[in-house]
Short mmCIF file of C-alpha atoms (C1' of nucleotides) in Angstrom, two decimals:
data_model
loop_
_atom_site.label_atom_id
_atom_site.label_comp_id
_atom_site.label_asym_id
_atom_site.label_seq_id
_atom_site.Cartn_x
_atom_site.Cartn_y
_atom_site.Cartn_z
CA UNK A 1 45.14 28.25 12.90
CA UNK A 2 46.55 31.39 12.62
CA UNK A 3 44.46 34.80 10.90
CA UNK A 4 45.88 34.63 7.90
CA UNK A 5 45.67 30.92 7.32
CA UNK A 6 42.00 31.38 7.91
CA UNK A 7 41.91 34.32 5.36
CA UNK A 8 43.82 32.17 3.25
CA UNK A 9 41.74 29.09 2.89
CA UNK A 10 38.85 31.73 2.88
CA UNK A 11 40.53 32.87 -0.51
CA UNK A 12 40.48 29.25 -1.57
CA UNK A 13 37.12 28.75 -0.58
CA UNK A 14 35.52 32.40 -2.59
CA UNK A 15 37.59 31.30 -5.66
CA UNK A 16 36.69 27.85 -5.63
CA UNK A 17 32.72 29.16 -5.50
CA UNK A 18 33.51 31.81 -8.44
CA UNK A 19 34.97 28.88 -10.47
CA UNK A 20 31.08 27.53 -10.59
CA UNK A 21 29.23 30.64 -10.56
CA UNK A 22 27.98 30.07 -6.73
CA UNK A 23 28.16 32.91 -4.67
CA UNK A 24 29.62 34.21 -1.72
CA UNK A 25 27.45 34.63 1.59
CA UNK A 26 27.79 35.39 4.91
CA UNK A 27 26.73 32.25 6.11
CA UNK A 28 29.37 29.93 4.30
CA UNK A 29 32.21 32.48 5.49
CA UNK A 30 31.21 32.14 9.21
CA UNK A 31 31.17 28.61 8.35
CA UNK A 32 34.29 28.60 6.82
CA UNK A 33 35.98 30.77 9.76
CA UNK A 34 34.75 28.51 12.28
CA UNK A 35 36.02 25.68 11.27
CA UNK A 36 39.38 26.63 10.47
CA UNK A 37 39.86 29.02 14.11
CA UNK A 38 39.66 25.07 15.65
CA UNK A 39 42.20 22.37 15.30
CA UNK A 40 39.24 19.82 16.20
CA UNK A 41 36.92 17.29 14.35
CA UNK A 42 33.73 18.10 14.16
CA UNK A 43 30.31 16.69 13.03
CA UNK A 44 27.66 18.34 11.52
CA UNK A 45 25.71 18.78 15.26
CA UNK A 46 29.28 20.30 16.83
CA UNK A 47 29.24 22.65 14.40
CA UNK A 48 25.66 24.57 14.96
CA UNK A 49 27.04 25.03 18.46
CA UNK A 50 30.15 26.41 16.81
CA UNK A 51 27.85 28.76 14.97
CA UNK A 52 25.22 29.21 17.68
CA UNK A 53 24.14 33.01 17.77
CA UNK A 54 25.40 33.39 13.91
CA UNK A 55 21.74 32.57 12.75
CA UNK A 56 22.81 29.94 10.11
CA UNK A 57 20.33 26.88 9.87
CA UNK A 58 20.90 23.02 10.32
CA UNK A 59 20.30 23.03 6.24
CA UNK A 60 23.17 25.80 5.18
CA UNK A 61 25.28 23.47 7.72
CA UNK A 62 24.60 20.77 5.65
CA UNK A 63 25.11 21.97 2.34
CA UNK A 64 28.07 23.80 3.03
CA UNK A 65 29.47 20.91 4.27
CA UNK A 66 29.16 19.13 1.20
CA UNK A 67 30.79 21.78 -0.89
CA UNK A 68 33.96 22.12 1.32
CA UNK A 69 34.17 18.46 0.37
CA UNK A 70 34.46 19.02 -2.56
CA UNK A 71 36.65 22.05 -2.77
CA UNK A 72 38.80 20.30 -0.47
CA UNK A 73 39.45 21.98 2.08
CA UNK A 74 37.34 19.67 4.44
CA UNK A 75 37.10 15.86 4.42
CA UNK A 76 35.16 13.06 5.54
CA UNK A 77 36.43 11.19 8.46
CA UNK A 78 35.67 7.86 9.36
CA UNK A 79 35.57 8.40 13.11
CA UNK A 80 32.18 7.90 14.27
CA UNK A 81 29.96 4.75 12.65
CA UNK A 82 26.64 6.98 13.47
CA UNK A 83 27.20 10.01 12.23
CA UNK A 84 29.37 11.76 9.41
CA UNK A 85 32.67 13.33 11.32
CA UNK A 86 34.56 15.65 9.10
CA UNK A 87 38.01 17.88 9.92
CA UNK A 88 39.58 20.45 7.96
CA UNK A 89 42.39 19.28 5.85
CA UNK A 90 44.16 22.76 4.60
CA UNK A 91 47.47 22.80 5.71
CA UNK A 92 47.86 19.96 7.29
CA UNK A 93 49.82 16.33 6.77
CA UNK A 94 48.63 13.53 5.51
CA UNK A 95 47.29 11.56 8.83
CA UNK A 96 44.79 8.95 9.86
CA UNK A 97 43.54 8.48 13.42
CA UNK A 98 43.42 5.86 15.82
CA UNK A 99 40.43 5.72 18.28
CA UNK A 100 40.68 4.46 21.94
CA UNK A 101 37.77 1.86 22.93
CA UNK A 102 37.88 2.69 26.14
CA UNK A 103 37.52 6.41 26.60
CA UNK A 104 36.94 7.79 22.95
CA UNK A 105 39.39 10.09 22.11
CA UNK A 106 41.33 10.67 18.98
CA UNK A 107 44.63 10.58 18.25
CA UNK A 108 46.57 10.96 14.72
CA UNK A 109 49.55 9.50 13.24
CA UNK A 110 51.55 9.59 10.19
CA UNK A 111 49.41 8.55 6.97
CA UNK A 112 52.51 8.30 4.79
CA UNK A 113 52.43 4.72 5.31
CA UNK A 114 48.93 4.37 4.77
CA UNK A 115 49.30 5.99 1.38
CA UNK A 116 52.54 4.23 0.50
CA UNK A 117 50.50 1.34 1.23
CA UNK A 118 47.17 2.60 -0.38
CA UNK A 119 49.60 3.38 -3.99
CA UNK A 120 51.38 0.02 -3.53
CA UNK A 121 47.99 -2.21 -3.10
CA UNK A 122 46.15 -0.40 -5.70
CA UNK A 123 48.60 -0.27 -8.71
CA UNK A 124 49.81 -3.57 -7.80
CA UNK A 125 46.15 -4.97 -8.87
CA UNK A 126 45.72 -2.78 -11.51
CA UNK A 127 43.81 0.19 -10.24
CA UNK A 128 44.66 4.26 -9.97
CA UNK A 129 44.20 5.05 -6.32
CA UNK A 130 42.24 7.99 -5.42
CA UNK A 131 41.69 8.04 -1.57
CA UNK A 132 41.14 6.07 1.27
CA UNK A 133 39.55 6.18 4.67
CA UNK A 134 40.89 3.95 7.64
CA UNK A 135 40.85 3.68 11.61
CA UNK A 136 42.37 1.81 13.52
CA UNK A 137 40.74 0.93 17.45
CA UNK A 138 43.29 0.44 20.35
CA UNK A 139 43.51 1.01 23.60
CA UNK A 140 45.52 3.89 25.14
CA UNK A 141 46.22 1.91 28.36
CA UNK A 142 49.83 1.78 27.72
CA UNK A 143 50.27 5.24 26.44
CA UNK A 144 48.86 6.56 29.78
CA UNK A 145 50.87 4.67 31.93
CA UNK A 146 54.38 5.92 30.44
CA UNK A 147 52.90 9.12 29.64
CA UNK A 148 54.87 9.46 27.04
CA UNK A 149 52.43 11.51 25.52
CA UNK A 150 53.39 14.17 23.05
CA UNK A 151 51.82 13.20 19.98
CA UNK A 152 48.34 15.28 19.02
CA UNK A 153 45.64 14.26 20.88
CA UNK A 154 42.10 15.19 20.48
CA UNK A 155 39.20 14.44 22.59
CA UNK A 156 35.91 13.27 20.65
CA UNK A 157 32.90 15.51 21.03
CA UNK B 1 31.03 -22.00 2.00
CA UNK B 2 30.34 -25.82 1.91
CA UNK B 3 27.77 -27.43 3.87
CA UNK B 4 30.30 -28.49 6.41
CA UNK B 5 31.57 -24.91 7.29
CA UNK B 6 28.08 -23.54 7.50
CA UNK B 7 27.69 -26.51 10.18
CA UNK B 8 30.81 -25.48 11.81
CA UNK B 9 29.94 -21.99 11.51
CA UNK B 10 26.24 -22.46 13.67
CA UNK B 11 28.04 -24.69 15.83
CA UNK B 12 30.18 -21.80 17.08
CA UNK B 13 27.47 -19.38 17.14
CA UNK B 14 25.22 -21.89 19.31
CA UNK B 15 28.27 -22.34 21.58
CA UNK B 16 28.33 -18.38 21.79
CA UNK B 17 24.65 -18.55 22.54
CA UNK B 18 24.12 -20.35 25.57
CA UNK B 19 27.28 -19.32 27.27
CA UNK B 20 25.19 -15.96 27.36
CA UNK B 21 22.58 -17.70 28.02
CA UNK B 22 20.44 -16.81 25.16
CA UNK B 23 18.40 -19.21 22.78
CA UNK B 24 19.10 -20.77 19.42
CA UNK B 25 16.02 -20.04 17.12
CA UNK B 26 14.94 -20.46 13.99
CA UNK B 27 15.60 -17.05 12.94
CA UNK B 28 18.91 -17.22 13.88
CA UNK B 29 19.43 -20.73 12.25
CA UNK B 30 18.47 -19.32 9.63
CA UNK B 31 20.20 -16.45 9.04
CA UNK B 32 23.27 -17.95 9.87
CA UNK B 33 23.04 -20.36 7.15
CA UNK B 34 21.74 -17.24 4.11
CA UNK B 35 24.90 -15.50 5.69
CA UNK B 36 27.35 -18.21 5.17
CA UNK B 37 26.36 -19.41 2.18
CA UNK B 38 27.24 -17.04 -0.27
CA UNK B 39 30.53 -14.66 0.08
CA UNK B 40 29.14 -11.44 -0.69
CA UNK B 41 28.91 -8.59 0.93
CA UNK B 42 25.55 -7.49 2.63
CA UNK B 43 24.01 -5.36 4.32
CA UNK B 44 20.62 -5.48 6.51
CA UNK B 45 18.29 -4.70 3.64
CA UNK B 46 19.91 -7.19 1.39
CA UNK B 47 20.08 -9.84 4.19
CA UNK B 48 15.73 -8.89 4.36
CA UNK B 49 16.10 -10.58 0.89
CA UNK B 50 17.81 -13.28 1.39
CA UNK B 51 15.74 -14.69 3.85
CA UNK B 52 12.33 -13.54 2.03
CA UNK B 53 9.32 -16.01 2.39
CA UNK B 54 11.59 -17.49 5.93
CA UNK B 55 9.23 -14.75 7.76
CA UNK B 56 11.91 -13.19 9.63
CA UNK B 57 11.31 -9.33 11.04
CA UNK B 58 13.60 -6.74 10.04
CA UNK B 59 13.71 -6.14 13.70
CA UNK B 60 15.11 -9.82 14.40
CA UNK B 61 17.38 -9.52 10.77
CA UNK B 62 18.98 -6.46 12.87
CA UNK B 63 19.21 -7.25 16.26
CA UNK B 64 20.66 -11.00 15.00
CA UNK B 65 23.90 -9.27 12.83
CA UNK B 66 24.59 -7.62 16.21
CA UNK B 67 25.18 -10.57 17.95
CA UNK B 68 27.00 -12.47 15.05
CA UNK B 69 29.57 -9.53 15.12
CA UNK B 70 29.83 -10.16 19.01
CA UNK B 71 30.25 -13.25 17.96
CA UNK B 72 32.93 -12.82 15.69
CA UNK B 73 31.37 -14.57 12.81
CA UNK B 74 30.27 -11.36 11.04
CA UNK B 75 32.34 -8.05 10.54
CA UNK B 76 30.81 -4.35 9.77
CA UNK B 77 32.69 -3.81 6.87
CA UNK B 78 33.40 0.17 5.64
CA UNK B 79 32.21 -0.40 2.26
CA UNK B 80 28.86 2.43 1.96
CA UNK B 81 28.52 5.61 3.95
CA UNK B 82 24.69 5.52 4.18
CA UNK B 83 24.25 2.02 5.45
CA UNK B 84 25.94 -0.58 7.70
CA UNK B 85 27.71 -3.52 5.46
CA UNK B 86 28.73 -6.63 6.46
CA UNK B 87 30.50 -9.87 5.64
CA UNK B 88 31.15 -13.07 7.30
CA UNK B 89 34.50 -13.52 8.18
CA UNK B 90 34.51 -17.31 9.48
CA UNK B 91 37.77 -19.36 7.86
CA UNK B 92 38.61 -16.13 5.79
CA UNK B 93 42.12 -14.44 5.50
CA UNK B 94 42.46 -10.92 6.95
CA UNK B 95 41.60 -8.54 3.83
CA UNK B 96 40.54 -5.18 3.26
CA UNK B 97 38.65 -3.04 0.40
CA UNK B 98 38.52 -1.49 -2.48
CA UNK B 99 35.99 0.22 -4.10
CA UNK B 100 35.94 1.09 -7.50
CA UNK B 101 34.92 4.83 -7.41
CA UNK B 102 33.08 4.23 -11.15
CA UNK B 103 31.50 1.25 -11.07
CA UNK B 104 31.15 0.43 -7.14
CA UNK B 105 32.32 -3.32 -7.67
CA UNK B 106 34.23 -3.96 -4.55
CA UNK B 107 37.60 -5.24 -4.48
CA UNK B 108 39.57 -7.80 -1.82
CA UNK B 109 43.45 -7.22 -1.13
CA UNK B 110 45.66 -9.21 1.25
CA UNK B 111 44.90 -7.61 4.55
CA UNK B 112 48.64 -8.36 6.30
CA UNK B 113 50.33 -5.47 5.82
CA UNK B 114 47.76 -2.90 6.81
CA UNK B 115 47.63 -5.43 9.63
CA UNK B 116 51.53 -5.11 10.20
CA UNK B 117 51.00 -1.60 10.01
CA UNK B 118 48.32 -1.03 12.23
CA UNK B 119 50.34 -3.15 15.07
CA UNK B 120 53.43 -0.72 14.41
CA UNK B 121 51.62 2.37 14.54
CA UNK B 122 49.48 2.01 18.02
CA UNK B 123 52.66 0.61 19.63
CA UNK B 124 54.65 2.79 18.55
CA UNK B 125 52.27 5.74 20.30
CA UNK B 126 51.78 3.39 23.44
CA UNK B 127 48.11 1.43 22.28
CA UNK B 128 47.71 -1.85 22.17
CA UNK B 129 46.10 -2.89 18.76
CA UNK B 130 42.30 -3.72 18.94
CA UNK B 131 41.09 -3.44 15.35
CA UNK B 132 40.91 -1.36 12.00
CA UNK B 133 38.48 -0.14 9.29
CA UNK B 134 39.66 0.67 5.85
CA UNK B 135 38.13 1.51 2.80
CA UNK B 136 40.28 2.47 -0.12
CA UNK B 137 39.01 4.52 -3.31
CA UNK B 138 40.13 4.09 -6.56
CA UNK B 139 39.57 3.42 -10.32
CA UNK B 140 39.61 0.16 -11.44
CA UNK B 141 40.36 1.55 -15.14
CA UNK B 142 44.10 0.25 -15.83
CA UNK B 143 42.60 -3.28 -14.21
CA UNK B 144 40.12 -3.47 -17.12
CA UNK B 145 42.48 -2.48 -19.70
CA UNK B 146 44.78 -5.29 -18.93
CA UNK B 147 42.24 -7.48 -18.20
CA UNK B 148 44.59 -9.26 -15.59
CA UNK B 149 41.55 -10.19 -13.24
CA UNK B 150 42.49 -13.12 -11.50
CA UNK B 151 42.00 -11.82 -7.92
CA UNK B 152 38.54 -12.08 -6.15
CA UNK B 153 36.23 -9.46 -7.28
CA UNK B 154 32.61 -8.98 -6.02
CA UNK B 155 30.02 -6.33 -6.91
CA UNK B 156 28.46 -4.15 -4.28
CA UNK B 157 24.59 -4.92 -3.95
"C1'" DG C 1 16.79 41.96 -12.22
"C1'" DT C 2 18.36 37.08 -12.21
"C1'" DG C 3 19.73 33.02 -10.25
"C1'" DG C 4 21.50 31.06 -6.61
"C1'" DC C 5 20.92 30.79 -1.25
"C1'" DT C 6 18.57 30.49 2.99
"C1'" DG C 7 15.37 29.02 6.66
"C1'" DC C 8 11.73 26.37 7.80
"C1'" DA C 9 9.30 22.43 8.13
"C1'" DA C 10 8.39 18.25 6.17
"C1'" DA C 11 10.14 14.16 4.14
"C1'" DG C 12 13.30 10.31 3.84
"C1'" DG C 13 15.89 6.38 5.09
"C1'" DA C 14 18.38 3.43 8.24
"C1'" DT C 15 18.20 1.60 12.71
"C1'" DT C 16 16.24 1.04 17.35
"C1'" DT C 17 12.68 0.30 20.71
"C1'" DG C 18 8.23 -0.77 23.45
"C1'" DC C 19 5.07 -4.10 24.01
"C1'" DA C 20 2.04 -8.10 23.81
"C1'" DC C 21 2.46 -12.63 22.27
"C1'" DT C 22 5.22 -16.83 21.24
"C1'" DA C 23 8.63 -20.20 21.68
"C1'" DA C 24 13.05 -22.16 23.60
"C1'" DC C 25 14.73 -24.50 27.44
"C1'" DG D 1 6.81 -22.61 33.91
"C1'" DT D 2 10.30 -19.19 33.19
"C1'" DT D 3 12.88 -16.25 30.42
"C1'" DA D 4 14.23 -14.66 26.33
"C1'" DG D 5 12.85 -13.83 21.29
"C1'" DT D 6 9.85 -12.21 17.84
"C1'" DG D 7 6.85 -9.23 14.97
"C1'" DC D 8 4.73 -5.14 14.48
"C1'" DA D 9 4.40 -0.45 14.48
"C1'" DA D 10 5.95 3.57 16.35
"C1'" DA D 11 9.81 6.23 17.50
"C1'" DT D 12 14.47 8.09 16.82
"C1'" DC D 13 18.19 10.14 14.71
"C1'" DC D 14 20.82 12.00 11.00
"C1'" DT D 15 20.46 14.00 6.63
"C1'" DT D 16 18.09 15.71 2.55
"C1'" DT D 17 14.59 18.26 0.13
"C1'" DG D 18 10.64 21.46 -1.47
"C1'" DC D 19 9.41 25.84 -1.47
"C1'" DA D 20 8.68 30.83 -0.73
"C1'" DG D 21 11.15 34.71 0.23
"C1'" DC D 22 15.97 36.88 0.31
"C1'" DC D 23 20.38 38.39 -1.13
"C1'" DA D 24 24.77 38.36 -3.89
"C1'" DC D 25 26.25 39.78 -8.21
#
DNA sequence: GTGGCTGCAAAGGATTTGCACTAAC
DNA sequence: GTTAGTGCAAATCCTTTGCAGCCAC
């Protein structure tokens, strides 16, 4: 992500925090920088060693975490059943990710469907859809033979 | 789940047993049976219940849903960030969920086309199709209004 | 100066594991 | 009799929390 998409979603971040009287620190811009310089997923862990030198504890991590949640510029993924995986969301397409069995990595695809499917589903039985959270397992077996490979492809941890 | 399909149900998770060469006990016996006969959702705490005054560890109740979802009989379902959930999944259609981001009930919807889509989408990138995990959010507000509640609803714990 | 923020260490909660004993087969 | 299963308690791992001092505003 380029400089001034990071200085952007820093704006968003700073007003976001004025909006409810929190403040500003150095920590949750370092945070906020490091996340956004990577196009990678991360998990709470990955990102101390992001940070590592910065002097930011496990707690700040933590906590900061929760409140780019909810600002929105980071979201939950469910990518890992043992630990919370999160990615930053600003700027990019709507996309859910498929996880190979076999060797782990990530790989995203088009979530229009998904939500098509997610606003069909929902309002068909009545209810006013608000997110959702899928993966799908496969195996890239195929996809390495043809290597027909040019879709995003990001290697777990 | 009549008493029939519970029998059916052990019978294929004895079968499972001793090609692996394990032992049928009365733990498992037992759980097998609390499992199957009540369709709701559960998870390992609420299984601990179930079985209450059967003197069965927490250590067996745990290391007993692994093997059912080997099995096949049980699913890890994506229902609760902070704890595995499960349901059995022996004679049932393929369904996902939704979970009322209010009042937590928990929601079944036909499971086909997030089925159709997940085939489409890994072969389309060169995977072959293991599995999938979805959870969707929403609020079941308009569903109340209407009242039109005729689909199978079930409250989370 | 006030009120939120941070780091630390301790607590919490779900799940796993080591081990001696018990029970299937 | 052999081998796996069980219960118990301890251990593990991720995440949250209490609190005293610190820093943004």
């Amino acid at each position: 992500m380029s400089i001034e998409h990071i200085q952007s979603a820093l704006e968003v971040f700073r007003e976001f925090l004025k909006e409810r009287d929190l403040k500003v620190t150095r920590q949750r811009e370092i945070l906020v920088r490091r996340i956004m310089e990577r196009e990678e997923h991360f998990s709470a862990e990955t990102l101390e060693d992001r940070v590592k030198g910065d002097g930011i504890s496990k707690a700040t991590i933590y906590r900061t975490l929760q409140l780019l949640c909810e600002c929105g510029l980071v979201e939950e993924v469910a990518l890992d059943d043992d630990r919370r995986m999160y990615e930053h969301v600003y700027g990019h397409d709507p996309h859910d990710h498929i996880v190979c069995v076999d060797c782990r990595k990530v790989f995203e695809f088009d979530g229009k469907p998904v939500l098509e499917l997610q606003t069909r589903s929902t309002n068909n039985l009545g209810f006013t859809p608000v997110s959702h959270r899928m993966r799908i397992e496969a195996r890239c077996d195929l996809l390495r033979e043809t290597g027909a490979c040019d879709r995003k492809e990001i290697k777990l941890i």
